mmCIF file of C-alpha atoms in Angstrom:
data_model
loop_
_atom_site.group_PDB
_atom_site.id
_atom_site.type_symbol
_atom_site.label_atom_id
_atom_site.label_comp_id
_atom_site.label_asym_id
_atom_site.label_seq_id
_atom_site.Cartn_x
_atom_site.Cartn_y
_atom_site.Cartn_z
ATOM 1 C CA MET A 1 21.587 -25.330 -4.188
ATOM 2 C CA SER A 2 24.815 -24.212 -2.539
ATOM 3 C CA ALA A 3 27.653 -23.517 -4.613
ATOM 4 C CA ALA A 4 30.007 -25.552 -2.547
ATOM 5 C CA ASP A 5 27.840 -28.513 -2.361
ATOM 6 C CA PRO A 6 29.777 -31.286 -4.540
ATOM 7 C CA ALA A 7 27.121 -33.626 -4.041
ATOM 8 C CA ALA A 8 24.511 -31.890 -5.681
ATOM 9 C CA SER A 9 23.796 -32.703 -9.426
ATOM 10 C CA ALA A 10 22.168 -29.199 -10.723
ATOM 11 C CA THR A 11 24.007 -26.585 -12.399
ATOM 12 C CA SER A 12 25.228 -23.746 -10.318
ATOM 13 C CA LEU A 13 25.600 -20.341 -11.609
ATOM 14 C CA ILE A 14 28.260 -18.400 -9.711
ATOM 15 C CA GLY A 15 29.402 -14.793 -10.297
ATOM 16 C CA THR A 16 32.332 -14.214 -7.778
ATOM 17 C CA ILE A 17 35.719 -15.310 -7.616
ATOM 18 C CA ALA A 18 35.618 -16.199 -4.104
ATOM 19 C CA ASP A 19 32.379 -18.285 -4.685
ATOM 20 C CA ILE A 20 33.674 -20.246 -7.614
ATOM 21 C CA ARG A 21 37.042 -21.037 -5.469
ATOM 22 C CA GLU A 22 35.169 -22.280 -2.524
ATOM 23 C CA ALA A 23 32.664 -24.651 -4.953
ATOM 24 C CA VAL A 24 35.936 -26.022 -6.529
ATOM 25 C CA ARG A 25 37.575 -26.793 -3.361
ATOM 26 C CA ALA A 26 34.550 -28.493 -2.085
ATOM 27 C CA HIS A 27 34.940 -30.811 -4.971
ATOM 28 C CA ARG A 28 38.762 -31.155 -4.434
ATOM 29 C CA ARG A 29 38.054 -32.141 -0.926
ATOM 30 C CA ALA A 30 35.901 -35.036 -2.308
ATOM 31 C CA GLY A 31 38.882 -36.147 -4.584
ATOM 32 C CA ARG A 32 37.228 -35.004 -7.730
ATOM 33 C CA THR A 33 39.273 -33.759 -10.649
ATOM 34 C CA ILE A 34 38.200 -30.422 -12.465
ATOM 35 C CA ALA A 35 38.150 -29.565 -16.117
ATOM 36 C CA LEU A 36 37.641 -26.052 -17.155
ATOM 37 C CA VAL A 37 36.079 -24.933 -20.440
ATOM 38 C CA PRO A 38 36.809 -21.081 -21.154
ATOM 39 C CA THR A 39 34.072 -19.336 -23.197
ATOM 40 C CA MET A 40 32.424 -16.313 -24.158
ATOM 41 C CA GLY A 41 28.950 -17.560 -24.079
ATOM 42 C CA ALA A 42 26.657 -17.705 -27.186
ATOM 43 C CA LEU A 43 27.250 -21.396 -27.231
ATOM 44 C CA HIS A 44 26.864 -23.661 -29.914
ATOM 45 C CA GLU A 45 27.631 -27.264 -30.659
ATOM 46 C CA GLY A 46 31.472 -26.652 -30.935
ATOM 47 C CA HIS A 47 31.362 -25.355 -27.364
ATOM 48 C CA LEU A 48 29.460 -28.322 -26.170
ATOM 49 C CA ALA A 49 31.649 -30.628 -27.628
ATOM 50 C CA LEU A 50 34.463 -29.215 -25.445
ATOM 51 C CA VAL A 51 32.016 -29.987 -22.635
ATOM 52 C CA ARG A 52 31.456 -33.460 -23.589
ATOM 53 C CA ARG A 53 35.021 -34.145 -23.910
ATOM 54 C CA ALA A 54 35.390 -32.493 -20.468
ATOM 55 C CA ARG A 55 33.139 -34.740 -18.862
ATOM 56 C CA GLU A 56 34.994 -37.690 -20.106
ATOM 57 C CA ILE A 57 38.324 -36.753 -18.664
ATOM 58 C CA ALA A 58 37.287 -35.259 -15.510
ATOM 59 C CA ASP A 59 34.915 -35.528 -12.773
ATOM 60 C CA VAL A 60 33.603 -32.087 -12.530
ATOM 61 C CA VAL A 61 33.382 -29.549 -15.290
ATOM 62 C CA VAL A 62 33.466 -25.859 -14.968
ATOM 63 C CA VAL A 63 32.314 -23.382 -17.853
ATOM 64 C CA SER A 64 33.323 -19.884 -17.712
ATOM 65 C CA ILE A 65 31.040 -17.553 -19.698
ATOM 66 C CA PHE A 66 32.894 -14.167 -19.905
ATOM 67 C CA VAL A 67 33.024 -11.578 -22.583
ATOM 68 C CA ASN A 68 36.455 -10.354 -22.104
ATOM 69 C CA PRO A 69 37.019 -6.739 -22.965
ATOM 70 C CA LEU A 70 40.635 -7.053 -23.169
ATOM 71 C CA GLN A 71 40.624 -9.035 -26.308
ATOM 72 C CA PHE A 72 38.434 -6.626 -28.252
ATOM 73 C CA GLY A 73 40.058 -3.637 -30.148
ATOM 74 C CA ALA A 74 38.661 -0.391 -31.136
ATOM 75 C CA GLY A 75 35.811 -0.762 -33.417
ATOM 76 C CA GLU A 76 35.428 -4.303 -32.717
ATOM 77 C CA ASP A 77 32.123 -6.001 -31.612
ATOM 78 C CA LEU A 78 32.501 -6.063 -27.757
ATOM 79 C CA ASP A 79 28.963 -4.355 -27.396
ATOM 80 C CA ARG A 80 27.072 -6.240 -30.110
ATOM 81 C CA TYR A 81 28.811 -9.648 -29.153
ATOM 82 C CA PRO A 82 25.959 -11.991 -28.593
ATOM 83 C CA ARG A 83 25.145 -12.490 -24.814
ATOM 84 C CA THR A 84 22.768 -15.377 -24.511
ATOM 85 C CA ILE A 85 23.143 -16.467 -20.807
ATOM 86 C CA GLU A 86 19.449 -18.305 -20.381
ATOM 87 C CA SER A 87 19.946 -20.536 -23.373
ATOM 88 C CA ASP A 88 23.590 -20.966 -22.465
ATOM 89 C CA LEU A 89 22.713 -22.189 -18.976
ATOM 90 C CA ALA A 90 19.992 -24.572 -20.323
ATOM 91 C CA ALA A 91 22.403 -26.373 -22.848
ATOM 92 C CA LEU A 92 25.112 -26.631 -20.129
ATOM 93 C CA ALA A 93 22.449 -28.158 -17.726
ATOM 94 C CA ARG A 94 21.318 -30.689 -20.318
ATOM 95 C CA ASP A 95 24.983 -31.695 -20.431
ATOM 96 C CA GLY A 96 25.432 -32.057 -16.886
ATOM 97 C CA VAL A 97 27.824 -29.162 -16.332
ATOM 98 C CA GLU A 98 28.116 -28.739 -12.541
ATOM 99 C CA LEU A 99 29.561 -25.279 -12.354
ATOM 100 C CA VAL A 100 28.928 -22.197 -14.438
ATOM 101 C CA PHE A 101 31.500 -19.303 -13.537
ATOM 102 C CA ALA A 102 30.010 -15.907 -15.265
ATOM 103 C CA PRO A 103 31.868 -12.902 -13.525
ATOM 104 C CA SER A 104 31.157 -9.347 -14.491
ATOM 105 C CA ALA A 105 33.948 -7.335 -16.079
ATOM 106 C CA ALA A 106 34.245 -5.251 -12.635
ATOM 107 C CA GLU A 107 34.681 -8.878 -10.900
ATOM 108 C CA MET A 108 37.364 -9.771 -12.971
ATOM 109 C CA TYR A 109 39.066 -6.390 -13.251
ATOM 110 C CA PRO A 110 37.934 -4.486 -10.269
ATOM 111 C CA ALA A 111 40.644 -1.668 -10.682
ATOM 112 C CA GLY A 112 39.286 -0.995 -14.250
ATOM 113 C CA GLU A 113 42.153 -0.614 -16.412
ATOM 114 C CA VAL A 114 44.607 -3.771 -16.295
ATOM 115 C CA GLN A 115 48.197 -2.856 -15.520
ATOM 116 C CA THR A 116 49.582 -6.243 -15.446
ATOM 117 C CA ARG A 117 49.058 -8.457 -18.474
ATOM 118 C CA VAL A 118 50.806 -11.570 -20.125
ATOM 119 C CA THR A 119 52.296 -10.854 -23.419
ATOM 120 C CA ALA A 120 51.902 -13.408 -26.356
ATOM 121 C CA GLY A 121 55.294 -12.585 -27.814
ATOM 122 C CA HIS A 122 56.076 -12.344 -31.577
ATOM 123 C CA VAL A 123 53.626 -14.984 -32.789
ATOM 124 C CA GLY A 124 50.811 -12.997 -30.809
ATOM 125 C CA THR A 125 51.557 -10.170 -33.447
ATOM 126 C CA LEU A 126 51.125 -12.341 -36.616
ATOM 127 C CA TYR A 127 47.967 -13.371 -38.472
ATOM 128 C CA GLU A 128 45.045 -12.509 -35.950
ATOM 129 C CA GLY A 129 47.621 -10.508 -34.050
ATOM 130 C CA ALA A 130 48.209 -8.253 -36.971
ATOM 131 C CA SER A 131 44.609 -7.759 -37.732
ATOM 132 C CA ARG A 132 43.697 -7.428 -33.970
ATOM 133 C CA PRO A 133 46.703 -5.694 -32.172
ATOM 134 C CA GLY A 134 46.840 -6.773 -28.631
ATOM 135 C CA HIS A 135 43.999 -9.150 -28.972
ATOM 136 C CA PHE A 136 46.278 -12.342 -27.682
ATOM 137 C CA ASP A 137 47.844 -10.516 -24.789
ATOM 138 C CA GLY A 138 44.028 -10.001 -23.666
ATOM 139 C CA VAL A 139 43.447 -13.560 -24.335
ATOM 140 C CA LEU A 140 46.248 -14.885 -22.438
ATOM 141 C CA THR A 141 45.651 -12.493 -19.573
ATOM 142 C CA VAL A 142 42.164 -13.608 -18.897
ATOM 143 C CA VAL A 143 43.001 -17.446 -19.433
ATOM 144 C CA SER A 144 45.802 -16.973 -17.117
ATOM 145 C CA LYS A 145 43.462 -15.404 -14.262
ATOM 146 C CA LEU A 146 40.690 -18.323 -14.877
ATOM 147 C CA PHE A 147 43.706 -20.795 -14.454
ATOM 148 C CA HIS A 148 44.653 -19.337 -11.263
ATOM 149 C CA ILE A 149 40.927 -18.808 -10.202
ATOM 150 C CA VAL A 150 39.588 -22.413 -11.017
ATOM 151 C CA LEU A 151 43.065 -24.332 -10.672
ATOM 152 C CA PRO A 152 41.733 -26.929 -13.198
ATOM 153 C CA ASP A 153 43.505 -30.174 -13.684
ATOM 154 C CA HIS A 154 42.538 -29.906 -17.529
ATOM 155 C CA ALA A 155 41.550 -26.969 -19.940
ATOM 156 C CA LEU A 156 39.789 -27.592 -23.149
ATOM 157 C CA PHE A 157 40.007 -25.393 -26.245
ATOM 158 C CA GLY A 158 38.646 -25.831 -29.809
ATOM 159 C CA GLN A 159 40.941 -26.236 -32.631
ATOM 160 C CA LYS A 160 39.156 -23.796 -34.793
ATOM 161 C CA ASP A 161 41.145 -21.220 -32.898
ATOM 162 C CA ALA A 162 44.419 -22.353 -33.859
ATOM 163 C CA GLN A 163 46.568 -19.592 -33.132
ATOM 164 C CA GLN A 164 44.989 -19.150 -29.744
ATOM 165 C CA VAL A 165 45.326 -22.794 -29.054
ATOM 166 C CA PHE A 166 49.187 -22.556 -29.860
ATOM 167 C CA LEU A 167 49.810 -19.420 -27.635
ATOM 168 C CA VAL A 168 47.735 -20.996 -24.748
ATOM 169 C CA GLN A 169 49.811 -24.154 -24.891
ATOM 170 C CA ARG A 170 53.007 -22.259 -24.969
ATOM 171 C CA MET A 171 51.801 -20.066 -22.100
ATOM 172 C CA ALA A 172 51.196 -23.075 -19.904
ATOM 173 C CA ARG A 173 54.552 -24.661 -20.828
ATOM 174 C CA ASP A 174 56.702 -21.234 -20.441
ATOM 175 C CA LEU A 175 55.064 -20.388 -17.120
ATOM 176 C CA ASP A 176 54.931 -23.947 -15.794
ATOM 177 C CA LEU A 177 51.149 -23.859 -15.076
ATOM 178 C CA PRO A 178 49.975 -27.156 -13.820
ATOM 179 C CA VAL A 179 47.067 -27.664 -16.149
ATOM 180 C CA ARG A 180 46.758 -30.032 -19.056
ATOM 181 C CA ILE A 181 45.520 -28.544 -22.326
ATOM 182 C CA GLU A 182 43.399 -30.524 -24.388
ATOM 183 C CA VAL A 183 42.549 -29.595 -28.007
ATOM 184 C CA VAL A 184 39.052 -30.712 -29.566
ATOM 185 C CA PRO A 185 38.652 -30.751 -33.375
ATOM 186 C CA THR A 186 36.772 -27.964 -35.027
ATOM 187 C CA VAL A 187 33.028 -28.721 -35.140
ATOM 188 C CA ARG A 188 31.538 -28.047 -38.553
ATOM 189 C CA GLU A 189 27.963 -27.588 -40.180
ATOM 190 C CA PRO A 190 26.928 -30.239 -42.573
ATOM 191 C CA ASP A 191 28.020 -28.037 -45.428
ATOM 192 C CA GLY A 192 31.563 -27.468 -44.004
ATOM 193 C CA LEU A 193 31.179 -24.062 -42.283
ATOM 194 C CA ALA A 194 32.938 -23.881 -38.798
ATOM 195 C CA MET A 195 30.634 -23.401 -36.091
ATOM 196 C CA SER A 196 31.322 -19.884 -34.307
ATOM 197 C CA SER A 197 29.255 -17.510 -32.318
ATOM 198 C CA ARG A 198 29.529 -14.840 -35.043
ATOM 199 C CA ASN A 199 27.731 -17.257 -37.544
ATOM 200 C CA ARG A 200 24.298 -15.745 -36.282
ATOM 201 C CA TYR A 201 25.494 -12.230 -37.397
ATOM 202 C CA LEU A 202 25.341 -13.706 -41.391
ATOM 203 C CA ASP A 203 22.178 -13.298 -43.233
ATOM 204 C CA ALA A 204 21.291 -16.154 -45.506
ATOM 205 C CA GLU A 205 23.338 -14.837 -48.701
ATOM 206 C CA GLN A 206 26.294 -13.975 -46.446
ATOM 207 C CA ARG A 207 26.110 -17.570 -44.971
ATOM 208 C CA ARG A 208 26.263 -18.929 -48.380
ATOM 209 C CA ILE A 209 29.255 -16.731 -49.118
ATOM 210 C CA ALA A 210 31.153 -17.584 -45.932
ATOM 211 C CA LEU A 211 31.620 -21.316 -47.188
ATOM 212 C CA ALA A 212 34.544 -19.743 -49.191
ATOM 213 C CA LEU A 213 36.586 -20.485 -45.981
ATOM 214 C CA SER A 214 36.098 -24.024 -45.698
ATOM 215 C CA GLU A 215 36.362 -24.183 -49.554
ATOM 216 C CA ALA A 216 39.631 -22.736 -49.445
ATOM 217 C CA LEU A 217 40.925 -25.177 -46.870
ATOM 218 C CA SER A 218 39.529 -27.887 -49.018
ATOM 219 C CA ALA A 219 41.379 -26.607 -51.953
ATOM 220 C CA ALA A 220 44.589 -26.340 -50.017
ATOM 221 C CA GLU A 221 44.580 -29.854 -48.876
ATOM 222 C CA SER A 222 43.823 -31.282 -52.419
ATOM 223 C CA ALA A 223 46.928 -29.398 -53.544
ATOM 224 C CA ALA A 224 49.204 -30.322 -50.649
ATOM 225 C CA SER A 225 51.147 -32.918 -52.628
ATOM 226 C CA ASP A 226 52.291 -30.216 -55.314
ATOM 227 C CA GLY A 227 53.900 -27.901 -52.723
ATOM 228 C CA LEU A 228 53.459 -24.681 -50.793
ATOM 229 C CA ASP A 229 53.031 -22.232 -53.891
ATOM 230 C CA GLU A 230 50.285 -24.397 -55.302
ATOM 231 C CA VAL A 231 48.556 -24.762 -51.825
ATOM 232 C CA LEU A 232 48.481 -21.095 -51.637
ATOM 233 C CA ALA A 233 47.144 -20.423 -55.204
ATOM 234 C CA GLU A 234 44.519 -22.934 -55.030
ATOM 235 C CA ALA A 235 43.327 -21.940 -51.890
ATOM 236 C CA ALA A 236 43.164 -18.202 -52.801
ATOM 237 C CA GLY A 237 41.512 -19.318 -55.856
ATOM 238 C CA ALA A 238 38.305 -20.204 -53.946
ATOM 239 C CA PHE A 239 37.793 -16.755 -52.599
ATOM 240 C CA GLY A 240 37.392 -15.814 -56.539
ATOM 241 C CA ASP A 241 34.190 -17.724 -56.834
ATOM 242 C CA HIS A 242 32.359 -15.440 -54.278
ATOM 243 C CA ASP A 243 31.557 -11.683 -54.518
ATOM 244 C CA GLY A 244 30.975 -9.963 -50.934
ATOM 245 C CA ILE A 245 33.949 -11.609 -49.112
ATOM 246 C CA GLU A 246 37.270 -9.729 -48.205
ATOM 247 C CA LEU A 247 40.253 -12.013 -47.572
ATOM 248 C CA ASP A 248 42.128 -10.857 -44.435
ATOM 249 C CA TYR A 249 44.894 -13.300 -44.729
ATOM 250 C CA LEU A 250 45.843 -16.700 -46.015
ATOM 251 C CA VAL A 251 48.981 -18.598 -44.558
ATOM 252 C CA VAL A 252 50.670 -21.826 -44.257
ATOM 253 C CA VAL A 253 52.400 -22.160 -40.762
ATOM 254 C CA ASP A 254 54.748 -24.818 -38.993
ATOM 255 C CA PRO A 255 52.424 -26.157 -36.233
ATOM 256 C CA ASP A 256 55.378 -26.607 -33.750
ATOM 257 C CA THR A 257 56.504 -22.760 -34.367
ATOM 258 C CA PHE A 258 53.376 -21.228 -35.963
ATOM 259 C CA LEU A 259 55.772 -19.293 -38.297
ATOM 260 C CA PRO A 260 55.222 -19.232 -42.054
ATOM 261 C CA VAL A 261 56.672 -22.366 -43.876
ATOM 262 C CA VAL A 262 59.057 -21.846 -46.597
ATOM 263 C CA GLU A 263 58.783 -23.243 -50.243
ATOM 264 C CA GLY A 264 60.209 -26.874 -50.217
ATOM 265 C CA ALA A 265 59.043 -27.554 -46.815
ATOM 266 C CA THR A 266 57.510 -30.972 -46.231
ATOM 267 C CA GLY A 267 55.620 -32.698 -43.483
ATOM 268 C CA PRO A 268 52.516 -31.339 -41.371
ATOM 269 C CA ALA A 269 51.621 -27.818 -41.758
ATOM 270 C CA ARG A 270 48.549 -25.703 -40.676
ATOM 271 C CA VAL A 271 46.644 -23.560 -43.235
ATOM 272 C CA LEU A 272 45.154 -20.422 -41.576
ATOM 273 C CA VAL A 273 42.390 -17.951 -43.234
ATOM 274 C CA ALA A 274 40.522 -15.146 -42.089
ATOM 275 C CA ALA A 275 38.215 -13.244 -43.945
ATOM 276 C CA ARG A 276 35.368 -10.526 -43.553
ATOM 277 C CA VAL A 277 31.810 -11.303 -44.847
ATOM 278 C CA GLY A 278 29.711 -8.023 -44.633
ATOM 279 C CA ALA A 279 30.715 -6.721 -41.028
ATOM 280 C CA THR A 280 31.417 -10.153 -39.695
ATOM 281 C CA ARG A 281 34.918 -11.521 -39.389
ATOM 282 C CA LEU A 282 35.350 -15.316 -39.522
ATOM 283 C CA ILE A 283 38.576 -17.607 -39.230
ATOM 284 C CA ASP A 284 39.171 -21.235 -39.944
ATOM 285 C CA ASN A 285 42.249 -23.632 -40.316
ATOM 286 C CA ALA A 286 43.357 -26.892 -41.295
ATOM 287 C CA LEU A 287 45.945 -29.419 -40.992
ATOM 288 C CA ILE A 288 47.469 -30.694 -44.292
ATOM 289 C CA ASP A 289 50.623 -32.704 -45.271
ATOM 290 C CA LEU A 290 52.941 -31.100 -47.729
ATOM 291 C CA ALA A 291 54.494 -33.505 -49.832
#
């Protein structure tokens, strides 16, 4: 089918910026609204929850699949990051996605080294940004490019990447980008592990150990009425029950500023946790109500 045919129902795989722009323009000429779901592929039910929500709020869904080199640092898993384009396309077709934008790195960054980037500011240097310097500059740069390429009415992100969501929302606000950011709750396995493309790196024993993250968040929620110190102590204690896991950070932040809350603070707060299980780094978070 033609990538620009808005009446066709099959999923179109598009690899160039010019073609995705033309496809989106064709839908806009027909009066349709557009939702964008940015991904790096290796899709799971968490991604598909974003897709299904996108279908509820827009006429046409565009899913981008792009393993963005700008957000990977030295020694990270860029080369081994799972690339499963055939199964991704099959899953998206089953959910009725009209357009899949899967560009190459050369298409997105034709000059190679990128000279102009979006900077994430101070919050971008904390937590994930401290462990992965420059990561959020890379994220915001590629998300900004996708917003300008697709010009969506809505863009959907998962709450599992809480710091990323905060920074994307702030970028859209600070730069007056005409897109509504929709945040979809974290999708979990039946035992509580947050779904992640990196979970496939875990063997059976590591998969069991990885439950420490969600157990820590449950402990934090249970201790919320006892104050910040107790929240941190109980959450950290969950990691003492497991060998083979290395805690990176555990912090409680103000959802409005994403800065650490202080002892005595009350009201909504978000617990962020990151840990390494073997060679695999996992993150999770939960909203609690400090008494």
